Amino acid sequence: MPVPRIAAALALTLALLAGCTAEPVAPLADRGAGALGPPITTMHALVDLVSDKTSGCTVARPGTPEQLGRLVGAELRELYEPYIAEWSTCAVPPSYPKVGLLLFAPGKQIEFQRAWRDAMAKGAVGEGPTLAFGNGFAVTSGFLGVYQLNLYYLRCAYADDKIRQIPADVDNCVFTQPPTHAH
């Protein structure tokens, strides 16, 4: 094939490729975990997200249920464990030597929200910055999650019109994201 014909074939191929479109990206939901960003469904993807945004979390270690209890306390372990498919820890120096990365089992993040709301109503958990949530996952350091990873707190029976809020999947709860200057 002479050079001009190769160049023409290459130009035609590039033109055809340029006309191809990528898969359309589904818009985010306007409420619930689906509104928090694209879903994270694997621990590898969660580790990559944290690593990309913090330059930490380069080595994640899978954890046992007992280790989860030591990290978050026995009461919170009992609350989290039925909804978690997998969890690991990593370090995000200098401020976060051990961060838990919790991956929700398929369909379980909504059930977790119900359990959290019910535990808050009973006074078993408070509004502290225990977890920060994304779509399909949570991290155990709320401050790291909200202020460095752009994640959200889950609050129930909450009203503060100065804070960004997204309705959660369950009634009377919202995902909140305080302004970064508040930290």
Short mmCIF file of N, CA and C in Angstrom, two decimals:
data_model
loop_
_atom_site.label_atom_id
_atom_site.label_comp_id
_atom_site.label_asym_id
_atom_site.label_seq_id
_atom_site.Cartn_x
_atom_site.Cartn_y
_atom_site.Cartn_z
N MET A 1 0.85 -1.17 0.00
CA MET A 1 0.00 0.00 0.00
C MET A 1 0.90 1.23 0.00
N PRO A 2 0.78 2.10 -0.97
CA PRO A 2 1.61 3.30 -1.01
C PRO A 2 1.32 4.20 0.20
N VAL A 3 2.28 5.06 0.51
CA VAL A 3 2.20 5.96 1.66
C VAL A 3 0.94 6.83 1.64
N PRO A 4 0.54 7.44 0.51
CA PRO A 4 -0.67 8.26 0.53
C PRO A 4 -1.92 7.44 0.91
N ARG A 5 -1.99 6.19 0.46
CA ARG A 5 -3.16 5.37 0.80
C ARG A 5 -3.16 5.02 2.29
N ILE A 6 -1.98 4.79 2.86
CA ILE A 6 -1.89 4.51 4.30
C ILE A 6 -2.33 5.73 5.09
N ALA A 7 -1.85 6.89 4.66
CA ALA A 7 -2.23 8.13 5.34
C ALA A 7 -3.73 8.36 5.24
N ALA A 8 -4.31 8.09 4.07
CA ALA A 8 -5.76 8.27 3.89
C ALA A 8 -6.52 7.28 4.77
N ALA A 9 -6.05 6.04 4.83
CA ALA A 9 -6.72 5.03 5.66
C ALA A 9 -6.63 5.41 7.13
N LEU A 10 -5.47 5.91 7.54
CA LEU A 10 -5.28 6.35 8.92
C LEU A 10 -6.19 7.53 9.24
N ALA A 11 -6.27 8.49 8.33
CA ALA A 11 -7.14 9.65 8.53
C ALA A 11 -8.59 9.22 8.64
N LEU A 12 -9.03 8.30 7.80
CA LEU A 12 -10.41 7.80 7.84
C LEU A 12 -10.68 7.08 9.16
N THR A 13 -9.73 6.26 9.60
CA THR A 13 -9.88 5.54 10.87
C THR A 13 -9.99 6.51 12.03
N LEU A 14 -9.14 7.53 12.05
CA LEU A 14 -9.20 8.53 13.12
C LEU A 14 -10.52 9.29 13.08
N ALA A 15 -11.01 9.61 11.92
CA ALA A 15 -12.28 10.32 11.81
C ALA A 15 -13.42 9.45 12.33
N LEU A 16 -13.38 8.17 12.00
CA LEU A 16 -14.42 7.26 12.49
C LEU A 16 -14.35 7.11 14.00
N LEU A 17 -13.14 6.99 14.52
CA LEU A 17 -12.98 6.88 15.97
C LEU A 17 -13.44 8.14 16.68
N ALA A 18 -13.17 9.28 16.11
CA ALA A 18 -13.59 10.55 16.72
C ALA A 18 -15.11 10.65 16.76
N GLY A 19 -15.77 10.03 15.77
CA GLY A 19 -17.23 10.07 15.73
C GLY A 19 -17.88 9.12 16.73
N CYS A 20 -17.12 8.15 17.24
CA CYS A 20 -17.66 7.22 18.23
C CYS A 20 -17.79 7.95 19.55
N THR A 21 -18.83 7.64 20.25
CA THR A 21 -19.00 8.27 21.55
C THR A 21 -18.84 7.23 22.64
N ALA A 22 -18.38 7.65 23.77
CA ALA A 22 -18.25 6.77 24.91
C ALA A 22 -19.65 6.45 25.45
N GLU A 23 -19.70 5.44 26.27
CA GLU A 23 -20.97 5.11 26.92
C GLU A 23 -21.48 6.35 27.64
N PRO A 24 -22.75 6.64 27.51
CA PRO A 24 -23.26 7.81 28.22
C PRO A 24 -23.17 7.58 29.72
N VAL A 25 -22.83 8.62 30.44
CA VAL A 25 -22.71 8.56 31.88
C VAL A 25 -24.08 8.88 32.47
N ALA A 26 -24.55 7.98 33.30
CA ALA A 26 -25.85 8.20 33.93
C ALA A 26 -25.75 9.36 34.91
N PRO A 27 -26.73 10.23 34.93
CA PRO A 27 -26.68 11.33 35.88
C PRO A 27 -26.83 10.80 37.30
N LEU A 28 -26.26 11.52 38.24
CA LEU A 28 -26.39 11.13 39.64
C LEU A 28 -27.83 11.33 40.08
N ALA A 29 -28.22 10.54 41.06
CA ALA A 29 -29.55 10.69 41.66
C ALA A 29 -29.60 12.03 42.40
N ASP A 30 -30.78 12.47 42.74
CA ASP A 30 -30.89 13.73 43.49
C ASP A 30 -31.08 13.50 44.98
N ARG A 31 -31.11 12.24 45.38
CA ARG A 31 -31.23 11.92 46.81
C ARG A 31 -30.60 10.55 47.06
N GLY A 32 -30.33 10.28 48.31
CA GLY A 32 -29.79 8.99 48.70
C GLY A 32 -28.33 8.82 48.35
N ALA A 33 -27.83 7.63 48.64
CA ALA A 33 -26.41 7.35 48.40
C ALA A 33 -26.04 7.55 46.94
N GLY A 34 -26.99 7.33 46.03
CA GLY A 34 -26.72 7.53 44.61
C GLY A 34 -26.37 8.96 44.26
N ALA A 35 -26.72 9.92 45.11
CA ALA A 35 -26.40 11.33 44.87
C ALA A 35 -25.02 11.71 45.39
N LEU A 36 -24.34 10.78 46.05
CA LEU A 36 -23.04 11.10 46.65
C LEU A 36 -21.87 10.93 45.69
N GLY A 37 -22.13 10.45 44.51
CA GLY A 37 -21.07 10.26 43.53
C GLY A 37 -21.19 8.90 42.89
N PRO A 38 -20.28 8.60 41.98
CA PRO A 38 -20.31 7.29 41.34
C PRO A 38 -20.15 6.18 42.38
N PRO A 39 -20.77 5.04 42.15
CA PRO A 39 -20.66 3.96 43.14
C PRO A 39 -19.26 3.36 43.19
N ILE A 40 -18.85 3.01 44.38
CA ILE A 40 -17.61 2.26 44.59
C ILE A 40 -18.06 0.86 45.00
N THR A 41 -17.63 -0.15 44.25
CA THR A 41 -18.11 -1.51 44.50
C THR A 41 -17.00 -2.50 44.84
N THR A 42 -15.75 -2.06 44.79
CA THR A 42 -14.64 -2.95 45.14
C THR A 42 -13.71 -2.25 46.11
N MET A 43 -13.04 -3.04 46.93
CA MET A 43 -12.08 -2.46 47.87
C MET A 43 -10.92 -1.82 47.11
N HIS A 44 -10.51 -2.43 46.02
CA HIS A 44 -9.43 -1.85 45.21
C HIS A 44 -9.80 -0.43 44.76
N ALA A 45 -11.03 -0.24 44.29
CA ALA A 45 -11.47 1.09 43.85
C ALA A 45 -11.52 2.06 45.02
N LEU A 46 -11.93 1.59 46.19
CA LEU A 46 -11.99 2.47 47.37
C LEU A 46 -10.58 2.88 47.80
N VAL A 47 -9.67 1.94 47.82
CA VAL A 47 -8.27 2.26 48.17
C VAL A 47 -7.70 3.26 47.16
N ASP A 48 -7.97 3.05 45.88
CA ASP A 48 -7.49 3.98 44.85
C ASP A 48 -8.07 5.37 45.06
N LEU A 49 -9.34 5.48 45.39
CA LEU A 49 -9.97 6.78 45.63
C LEU A 49 -9.27 7.51 46.77
N VAL A 50 -9.08 6.82 47.89
CA VAL A 50 -8.43 7.45 49.05
C VAL A 50 -6.99 7.80 48.72
N SER A 51 -6.29 6.92 48.07
CA SER A 51 -4.90 7.17 47.71
C SER A 51 -4.77 8.36 46.76
N ASP A 52 -5.63 8.42 45.75
CA ASP A 52 -5.58 9.51 44.77
C ASP A 52 -5.82 10.87 45.42
N LYS A 53 -6.71 10.92 46.40
CA LYS A 53 -7.06 12.21 47.00
C LYS A 53 -6.18 12.61 48.17
N THR A 54 -5.39 11.67 48.71
CA THR A 54 -4.61 11.99 49.90
C THR A 54 -3.12 11.73 49.75
N SER A 55 -2.71 11.00 48.74
CA SER A 55 -1.33 10.53 48.59
C SER A 55 -0.94 9.58 49.72
N GLY A 56 -1.92 9.12 50.48
CA GLY A 56 -1.70 8.11 51.52
C GLY A 56 -2.47 6.88 51.12
N CYS A 57 -2.63 5.97 52.04
CA CYS A 57 -3.43 4.76 51.82
C CYS A 57 -2.90 3.94 50.65
N THR A 58 -1.58 3.83 50.58
CA THR A 58 -1.00 3.08 49.48
C THR A 58 -0.98 1.59 49.76
N VAL A 59 -1.05 1.20 51.03
CA VAL A 59 -1.09 -0.20 51.40
C VAL A 59 -2.30 -0.41 52.31
N ALA A 60 -3.26 -1.17 51.84
CA ALA A 60 -4.45 -1.48 52.64
C ALA A 60 -4.37 -2.92 53.10
N ARG A 61 -4.79 -3.12 54.35
CA ARG A 61 -4.77 -4.46 54.92
C ARG A 61 -6.19 -4.90 55.26
N PRO A 62 -6.63 -6.05 54.74
CA PRO A 62 -7.96 -6.55 55.09
C PRO A 62 -8.04 -6.77 56.60
N GLY A 63 -9.24 -6.55 57.16
CA GLY A 63 -9.40 -6.68 58.60
C GLY A 63 -10.38 -7.77 58.98
N THR A 64 -10.24 -8.22 60.21
CA THR A 64 -11.15 -9.21 60.77
C THR A 64 -12.24 -8.49 61.56
N PRO A 65 -13.32 -9.18 61.89
CA PRO A 65 -14.35 -8.56 62.73
C PRO A 65 -13.79 -8.08 64.08
N GLU A 66 -12.89 -8.84 64.67
CA GLU A 66 -12.30 -8.44 65.95
C GLU A 66 -11.51 -7.14 65.81
N GLN A 67 -10.77 -7.02 64.72
CA GLN A 67 -10.01 -5.80 64.48
C GLN A 67 -10.94 -4.61 64.26
N LEU A 68 -12.06 -4.84 63.59
CA LEU A 68 -13.04 -3.76 63.41
C LEU A 68 -13.55 -3.30 64.77
N GLY A 69 -13.81 -4.24 65.67
CA GLY A 69 -14.25 -3.89 67.02
C GLY A 69 -13.21 -3.08 67.77
N ARG A 70 -11.94 -3.42 67.59
CA ARG A 70 -10.88 -2.64 68.26
C ARG A 70 -10.76 -1.24 67.66
N LEU A 71 -11.05 -1.11 66.37
CA LEU A 71 -10.92 0.18 65.70
C LEU A 71 -12.08 1.11 66.06
N VAL A 72 -13.30 0.60 66.04
CA VAL A 72 -14.48 1.48 66.21
C VAL A 72 -15.22 1.26 67.52
N GLY A 73 -14.86 0.22 68.26
CA GLY A 73 -15.57 -0.11 69.49
C GLY A 73 -16.59 -1.21 69.24
N ALA A 74 -16.86 -1.97 70.29
CA ALA A 74 -17.74 -3.14 70.16
C ALA A 74 -19.16 -2.75 69.75
N GLU A 75 -19.68 -1.65 70.30
CA GLU A 75 -21.06 -1.25 69.98
C GLU A 75 -21.19 -0.88 68.50
N LEU A 76 -20.25 -0.09 68.01
CA LEU A 76 -20.32 0.30 66.60
C LEU A 76 -20.03 -0.88 65.68
N ARG A 77 -19.17 -1.77 66.11
CA ARG A 77 -18.93 -2.98 65.30
C ARG A 77 -20.24 -3.73 65.09
N GLU A 78 -21.01 -3.90 66.16
CA GLU A 78 -22.29 -4.60 66.04
C GLU A 78 -23.25 -3.87 65.11
N LEU A 79 -23.18 -2.55 65.09
CA LEU A 79 -24.03 -1.76 64.21
C LEU A 79 -23.58 -1.87 62.75
N TYR A 80 -22.28 -1.82 62.50
CA TYR A 80 -21.76 -1.81 61.13
C TYR A 80 -21.75 -3.19 60.48
N GLU A 81 -21.33 -4.19 61.24
CA GLU A 81 -20.98 -5.49 60.68
C GLU A 81 -22.04 -6.15 59.79
N PRO A 82 -23.33 -6.12 60.11
CA PRO A 82 -24.28 -6.81 59.24
C PRO A 82 -24.39 -6.23 57.82
N TYR A 83 -23.87 -5.04 57.61
CA TYR A 83 -24.06 -4.34 56.34
C TYR A 83 -22.78 -4.26 55.51
N ILE A 84 -21.67 -4.69 56.07
CA ILE A 84 -20.37 -4.53 55.43
C ILE A 84 -19.99 -5.81 54.68
N ALA A 85 -19.63 -5.66 53.41
CA ALA A 85 -19.17 -6.80 52.61
C ALA A 85 -17.69 -7.06 52.87
N GLU A 86 -16.94 -5.97 53.07
CA GLU A 86 -15.49 -6.08 53.19
C GLU A 86 -14.98 -4.83 53.87
N TRP A 87 -13.91 -4.97 54.61
CA TRP A 87 -13.30 -3.78 55.19
C TRP A 87 -11.79 -3.97 55.28
N SER A 88 -11.09 -2.85 55.22
CA SER A 88 -9.63 -2.83 55.30
C SER A 88 -9.21 -1.59 56.07
N THR A 89 -7.93 -1.53 56.41
CA THR A 89 -7.37 -0.33 57.02
C THR A 89 -6.17 0.12 56.20
N CYS A 90 -5.90 1.41 56.30
CA CYS A 90 -4.70 1.96 55.71
C CYS A 90 -4.32 3.20 56.50
N ALA A 91 -3.16 3.73 56.22
CA ALA A 91 -2.69 4.94 56.89
C ALA A 91 -2.71 6.10 55.91
N VAL A 92 -3.12 7.27 56.43
CA VAL A 92 -3.07 8.51 55.67
C VAL A 92 -2.29 9.51 56.53
N PRO A 93 -0.95 9.44 56.43
CA PRO A 93 -0.12 10.30 57.27
C PRO A 93 -0.29 11.77 56.92
N PRO A 94 -0.04 12.68 57.83
CA PRO A 94 0.46 12.42 59.17
C PRO A 94 -0.66 12.29 60.21
N SER A 95 -1.86 12.70 59.89
CA SER A 95 -2.92 12.79 60.91
C SER A 95 -3.75 11.54 61.12
N TYR A 96 -3.73 10.60 60.20
CA TYR A 96 -4.63 9.45 60.27
C TYR A 96 -3.84 8.14 60.14
N PRO A 97 -3.26 7.66 61.25
CA PRO A 97 -2.43 6.47 61.17
C PRO A 97 -3.21 5.18 60.87
N LYS A 98 -4.51 5.16 61.16
CA LYS A 98 -5.31 3.97 60.87
C LYS A 98 -6.72 4.41 60.51
N VAL A 99 -7.07 4.22 59.24
CA VAL A 99 -8.39 4.57 58.73
C VAL A 99 -9.07 3.29 58.28
N GLY A 100 -10.30 3.09 58.71
CA GLY A 100 -11.06 1.95 58.25
C GLY A 100 -11.80 2.28 56.97
N LEU A 101 -11.73 1.40 56.02
CA LEU A 101 -12.42 1.55 54.73
C LEU A 101 -13.51 0.48 54.69
N LEU A 102 -14.76 0.90 54.71
CA LEU A 102 -15.89 -0.02 54.80
C LEU A 102 -16.63 -0.05 53.47
N LEU A 103 -16.74 -1.22 52.90
CA LEU A 103 -17.46 -1.40 51.64
C LEU A 103 -18.79 -2.07 51.96
N PHE A 104 -19.89 -1.39 51.64
CA PHE A 104 -21.20 -1.96 51.93
C PHE A 104 -21.50 -3.12 51.00
N ALA A 105 -22.18 -4.14 51.53
CA ALA A 105 -22.67 -5.24 50.70
C ALA A 105 -23.75 -4.67 49.77
N PRO A 106 -23.94 -5.26 48.59
CA PRO A 106 -24.96 -4.74 47.66
C PRO A 106 -26.33 -4.60 48.34
N GLY A 107 -26.91 -3.41 48.20
CA GLY A 107 -28.23 -3.13 48.76
C GLY A 107 -28.26 -2.88 50.25
N LYS A 108 -27.13 -2.97 50.93
CA LYS A 108 -27.12 -2.85 52.40
C LYS A 108 -26.91 -1.44 52.92
N GLN A 109 -26.50 -0.50 52.06
CA GLN A 109 -26.27 0.85 52.57
C GLN A 109 -27.58 1.48 53.04
N ILE A 110 -28.67 1.21 52.37
CA ILE A 110 -29.98 1.74 52.81
C ILE A 110 -30.36 1.11 54.14
N GLU A 111 -30.16 -0.19 54.27
CA GLU A 111 -30.48 -0.85 55.54
C GLU A 111 -29.62 -0.29 56.67
N PHE A 112 -28.35 0.01 56.37
CA PHE A 112 -27.49 0.62 57.39
C PHE A 112 -28.04 1.98 57.81
N GLN A 113 -28.51 2.77 56.85
CA GLN A 113 -29.07 4.08 57.20
C GLN A 113 -30.24 3.93 58.17
N ARG A 114 -31.09 2.94 57.94
CA ARG A 114 -32.22 2.69 58.85
C ARG A 114 -31.71 2.33 60.25
N ALA A 115 -30.73 1.44 60.29
CA ALA A 115 -30.18 1.02 61.59
C ALA A 115 -29.53 2.20 62.31
N TRP A 116 -28.82 3.05 61.56
CA TRP A 116 -28.17 4.23 62.15
C TRP A 116 -29.23 5.18 62.70
N ARG A 117 -30.26 5.44 61.90
CA ARG A 117 -31.35 6.32 62.36
C ARG A 117 -31.99 5.78 63.63
N ASP A 118 -32.27 4.49 63.66
CA ASP A 118 -32.89 3.89 64.84
C ASP A 118 -31.96 3.94 66.05
N ALA A 119 -30.67 3.71 65.84
CA ALA A 119 -29.69 3.78 66.93
C ALA A 119 -29.58 5.21 67.46
N MET A 120 -29.65 6.20 66.56
CA MET A 120 -29.62 7.61 67.00
C MET A 120 -30.87 7.92 67.83
N ALA A 121 -32.03 7.45 67.37
CA ALA A 121 -33.28 7.72 68.09
C ALA A 121 -33.25 7.12 69.49
N LYS A 122 -32.58 6.00 69.66
CA LYS A 122 -32.48 5.33 70.97
C LYS A 122 -31.35 5.91 71.82
N GLY A 123 -30.54 6.80 71.23
CA GLY A 123 -29.42 7.38 71.96
C GLY A 123 -28.19 6.48 71.98
N ALA A 124 -28.18 5.43 71.18
CA ALA A 124 -27.03 4.51 71.15
C ALA A 124 -25.84 5.09 70.40
N VAL A 125 -26.09 5.99 69.44
CA VAL A 125 -25.02 6.68 68.73
C VAL A 125 -25.38 8.16 68.67
N GLY A 126 -24.36 8.98 68.57
CA GLY A 126 -24.57 10.42 68.47
C GLY A 126 -24.25 10.91 67.08
N GLU A 127 -24.18 12.23 66.95
CA GLU A 127 -23.90 12.84 65.66
C GLU A 127 -22.42 13.05 65.40
N GLY A 128 -21.58 12.50 66.24
CA GLY A 128 -20.15 12.71 66.07
C GLY A 128 -19.66 12.32 64.69
N PRO A 129 -18.49 12.80 64.32
CA PRO A 129 -17.97 12.53 62.97
C PRO A 129 -17.37 11.14 62.84
N THR A 130 -18.16 10.13 63.20
CA THR A 130 -17.68 8.76 63.19
C THR A 130 -17.37 8.28 61.78
N LEU A 131 -18.29 8.43 60.87
CA LEU A 131 -18.12 7.93 59.51
C LEU A 131 -18.34 9.04 58.51
N ALA A 132 -17.71 8.88 57.37
CA ALA A 132 -17.98 9.73 56.21
C ALA A 132 -18.39 8.78 55.09
N PHE A 133 -19.45 9.15 54.37
CA PHE A 133 -20.07 8.26 53.40
C PHE A 133 -19.89 8.71 51.97
N GLY A 134 -19.76 7.71 51.11
CA GLY A 134 -19.85 7.88 49.67
C GLY A 134 -20.87 6.87 49.18
N ASN A 135 -20.97 6.71 47.90
CA ASN A 135 -21.94 5.80 47.30
C ASN A 135 -21.39 4.37 47.35
N GLY A 136 -21.86 3.60 48.35
CA GLY A 136 -21.45 2.22 48.49
C GLY A 136 -20.37 1.97 49.51
N PHE A 137 -19.92 3.00 50.20
CA PHE A 137 -18.81 2.84 51.13
C PHE A 137 -18.82 3.92 52.20
N ALA A 138 -17.96 3.71 53.20
CA ALA A 138 -17.74 4.71 54.25
C ALA A 138 -16.29 4.60 54.71
N VAL A 139 -15.78 5.67 55.29
CA VAL A 139 -14.48 5.64 55.95
C VAL A 139 -14.69 6.00 57.41
N THR A 140 -13.86 5.41 58.28
CA THR A 140 -14.08 5.58 59.72
C THR A 140 -13.60 6.90 60.28
N SER A 141 -12.91 7.67 59.54
CA SER A 141 -12.52 9.00 60.01
C SER A 141 -13.36 10.03 59.27
N GLY A 142 -14.39 10.52 59.95
CA GLY A 142 -15.28 11.48 59.32
C GLY A 142 -14.58 12.74 58.85
N PHE A 143 -13.65 13.26 59.68
CA PHE A 143 -12.97 14.49 59.28
C PHE A 143 -12.16 14.29 58.00
N LEU A 144 -11.42 13.19 57.93
CA LEU A 144 -10.67 12.89 56.71
C LEU A 144 -11.63 12.76 55.54
N GLY A 145 -12.71 12.01 55.74
CA GLY A 145 -13.65 11.77 54.66
C GLY A 145 -14.30 13.03 54.13
N VAL A 146 -14.77 13.87 55.03
CA VAL A 146 -15.49 15.06 54.60
C VAL A 146 -14.53 16.13 54.06
N TYR A 147 -13.44 16.36 54.74
CA TYR A 147 -12.59 17.49 54.38
C TYR A 147 -11.51 17.17 53.36
N GLN A 148 -11.14 15.91 53.20
CA GLN A 148 -10.12 15.59 52.20
C GLN A 148 -10.67 14.74 51.06
N LEU A 149 -11.68 13.92 51.35
CA LEU A 149 -12.20 13.01 50.33
C LEU A 149 -13.51 13.48 49.71
N ASN A 150 -14.05 14.60 50.22
CA ASN A 150 -15.29 15.17 49.69
C ASN A 150 -16.50 14.24 49.90
N LEU A 151 -16.52 13.57 51.05
CA LEU A 151 -17.61 12.67 51.39
C LEU A 151 -18.61 13.39 52.29
N TYR A 152 -19.55 12.65 52.87
CA TYR A 152 -20.65 13.24 53.63
C TYR A 152 -20.88 12.53 54.96
N TYR A 153 -21.33 13.30 55.95
CA TYR A 153 -21.82 12.72 57.19
C TYR A 153 -23.26 12.29 56.98
N LEU A 154 -23.72 11.32 57.77
CA LEU A 154 -25.13 10.94 57.79
C LEU A 154 -25.72 11.47 59.09
N ARG A 155 -26.74 12.31 58.98
CA ARG A 155 -27.39 12.90 60.14
C ARG A 155 -28.89 12.62 60.06
N CYS A 156 -29.48 12.34 61.20
CA CYS A 156 -30.91 12.10 61.27
C CYS A 156 -31.52 13.10 62.25
N ALA A 157 -32.76 13.50 61.98
CA ALA A 157 -33.43 14.54 62.78
C ALA A 157 -32.52 15.77 62.84
N TYR A 158 -32.08 16.23 61.69
CA TYR A 158 -31.07 17.28 61.59
C TYR A 158 -31.62 18.46 60.79
N ALA A 159 -31.35 19.64 61.29
CA ALA A 159 -31.78 20.84 60.56
C ALA A 159 -30.70 21.92 60.70
N ASP A 160 -30.08 22.25 59.61
CA ASP A 160 -29.13 23.35 59.56
C ASP A 160 -29.07 23.81 58.12
N ASP A 161 -29.78 24.89 57.81
CA ASP A 161 -29.88 25.35 56.43
C ASP A 161 -28.59 25.98 55.90
N LYS A 162 -27.57 26.09 56.74
CA LYS A 162 -26.28 26.64 56.29
C LYS A 162 -25.33 25.55 55.80
N ILE A 163 -25.73 24.31 55.98
CA ILE A 163 -24.88 23.17 55.62
C ILE A 163 -25.49 22.48 54.40
N ARG A 164 -24.64 22.13 53.45
CA ARG A 164 -25.10 21.40 52.26
C ARG A 164 -25.71 20.07 52.71
N GLN A 165 -26.91 19.77 52.20
CA GLN A 165 -27.60 18.54 52.57
C GLN A 165 -28.19 17.86 51.35
N ILE A 166 -28.13 16.54 51.38
CA ILE A 166 -28.76 15.71 50.37
C ILE A 166 -29.67 14.74 51.12
N PRO A 167 -30.95 14.66 50.76
CA PRO A 167 -31.81 13.71 51.47
C PRO A 167 -31.23 12.29 51.38
N ALA A 168 -31.22 11.60 52.50
CA ALA A 168 -30.74 10.22 52.53
C ALA A 168 -31.80 9.30 51.92
N ASP A 169 -31.50 8.04 51.87
CA ASP A 169 -32.44 7.06 51.33
C ASP A 169 -33.59 6.79 52.30
N VAL A 170 -33.41 7.10 53.57
CA VAL A 170 -34.43 6.82 54.58
C VAL A 170 -35.01 8.13 55.11
N ASP A 171 -36.25 8.08 55.53
CA ASP A 171 -36.93 9.27 56.03
C ASP A 171 -36.22 9.85 57.25
N ASN A 172 -36.27 11.18 57.35
CA ASN A 172 -35.76 11.93 58.49
C ASN A 172 -34.24 11.91 58.61
N CYS A 173 -33.53 11.57 57.52
CA CYS A 173 -32.06 11.59 57.54
C CYS A 173 -31.55 12.31 56.29
N VAL A 174 -30.37 12.90 56.44
CA VAL A 174 -29.73 13.60 55.33
C VAL A 174 -28.24 13.30 55.34
N PHE A 175 -27.63 13.42 54.18
CA PHE A 175 -26.18 13.43 54.08
C PHE A 175 -25.77 14.90 54.11
N THR A 176 -24.81 15.24 54.96
CA THR A 176 -24.40 16.64 55.10
C THR A 176 -22.92 16.79 54.77
N GLN A 177 -22.61 17.98 54.29
CA GLN A 177 -21.23 18.29 53.96
C GLN A 177 -20.95 19.73 54.41
N PRO A 178 -20.35 19.87 55.60
CA PRO A 178 -20.02 21.22 56.06
C PRO A 178 -19.02 21.88 55.13
N PRO A 179 -19.01 23.21 55.11
CA PRO A 179 -18.01 23.90 54.30
C PRO A 179 -16.62 23.57 54.80
N THR A 180 -15.65 23.53 53.90
CA THR A 180 -14.29 23.14 54.29
C THR A 180 -13.65 24.11 55.25
N HIS A 181 -14.06 25.36 55.27
CA HIS A 181 -13.44 26.30 56.20
C HIS A 181 -13.88 26.07 57.64
N ALA A 182 -14.88 25.21 57.85
CA ALA A 182 -15.37 24.95 59.21
C ALA A 182 -14.41 24.06 59.99
N HIS A 183 -13.46 23.42 59.32
CA HIS A 183 -12.55 22.49 59.99
C HIS A 183 -11.31 23.22 60.43
#
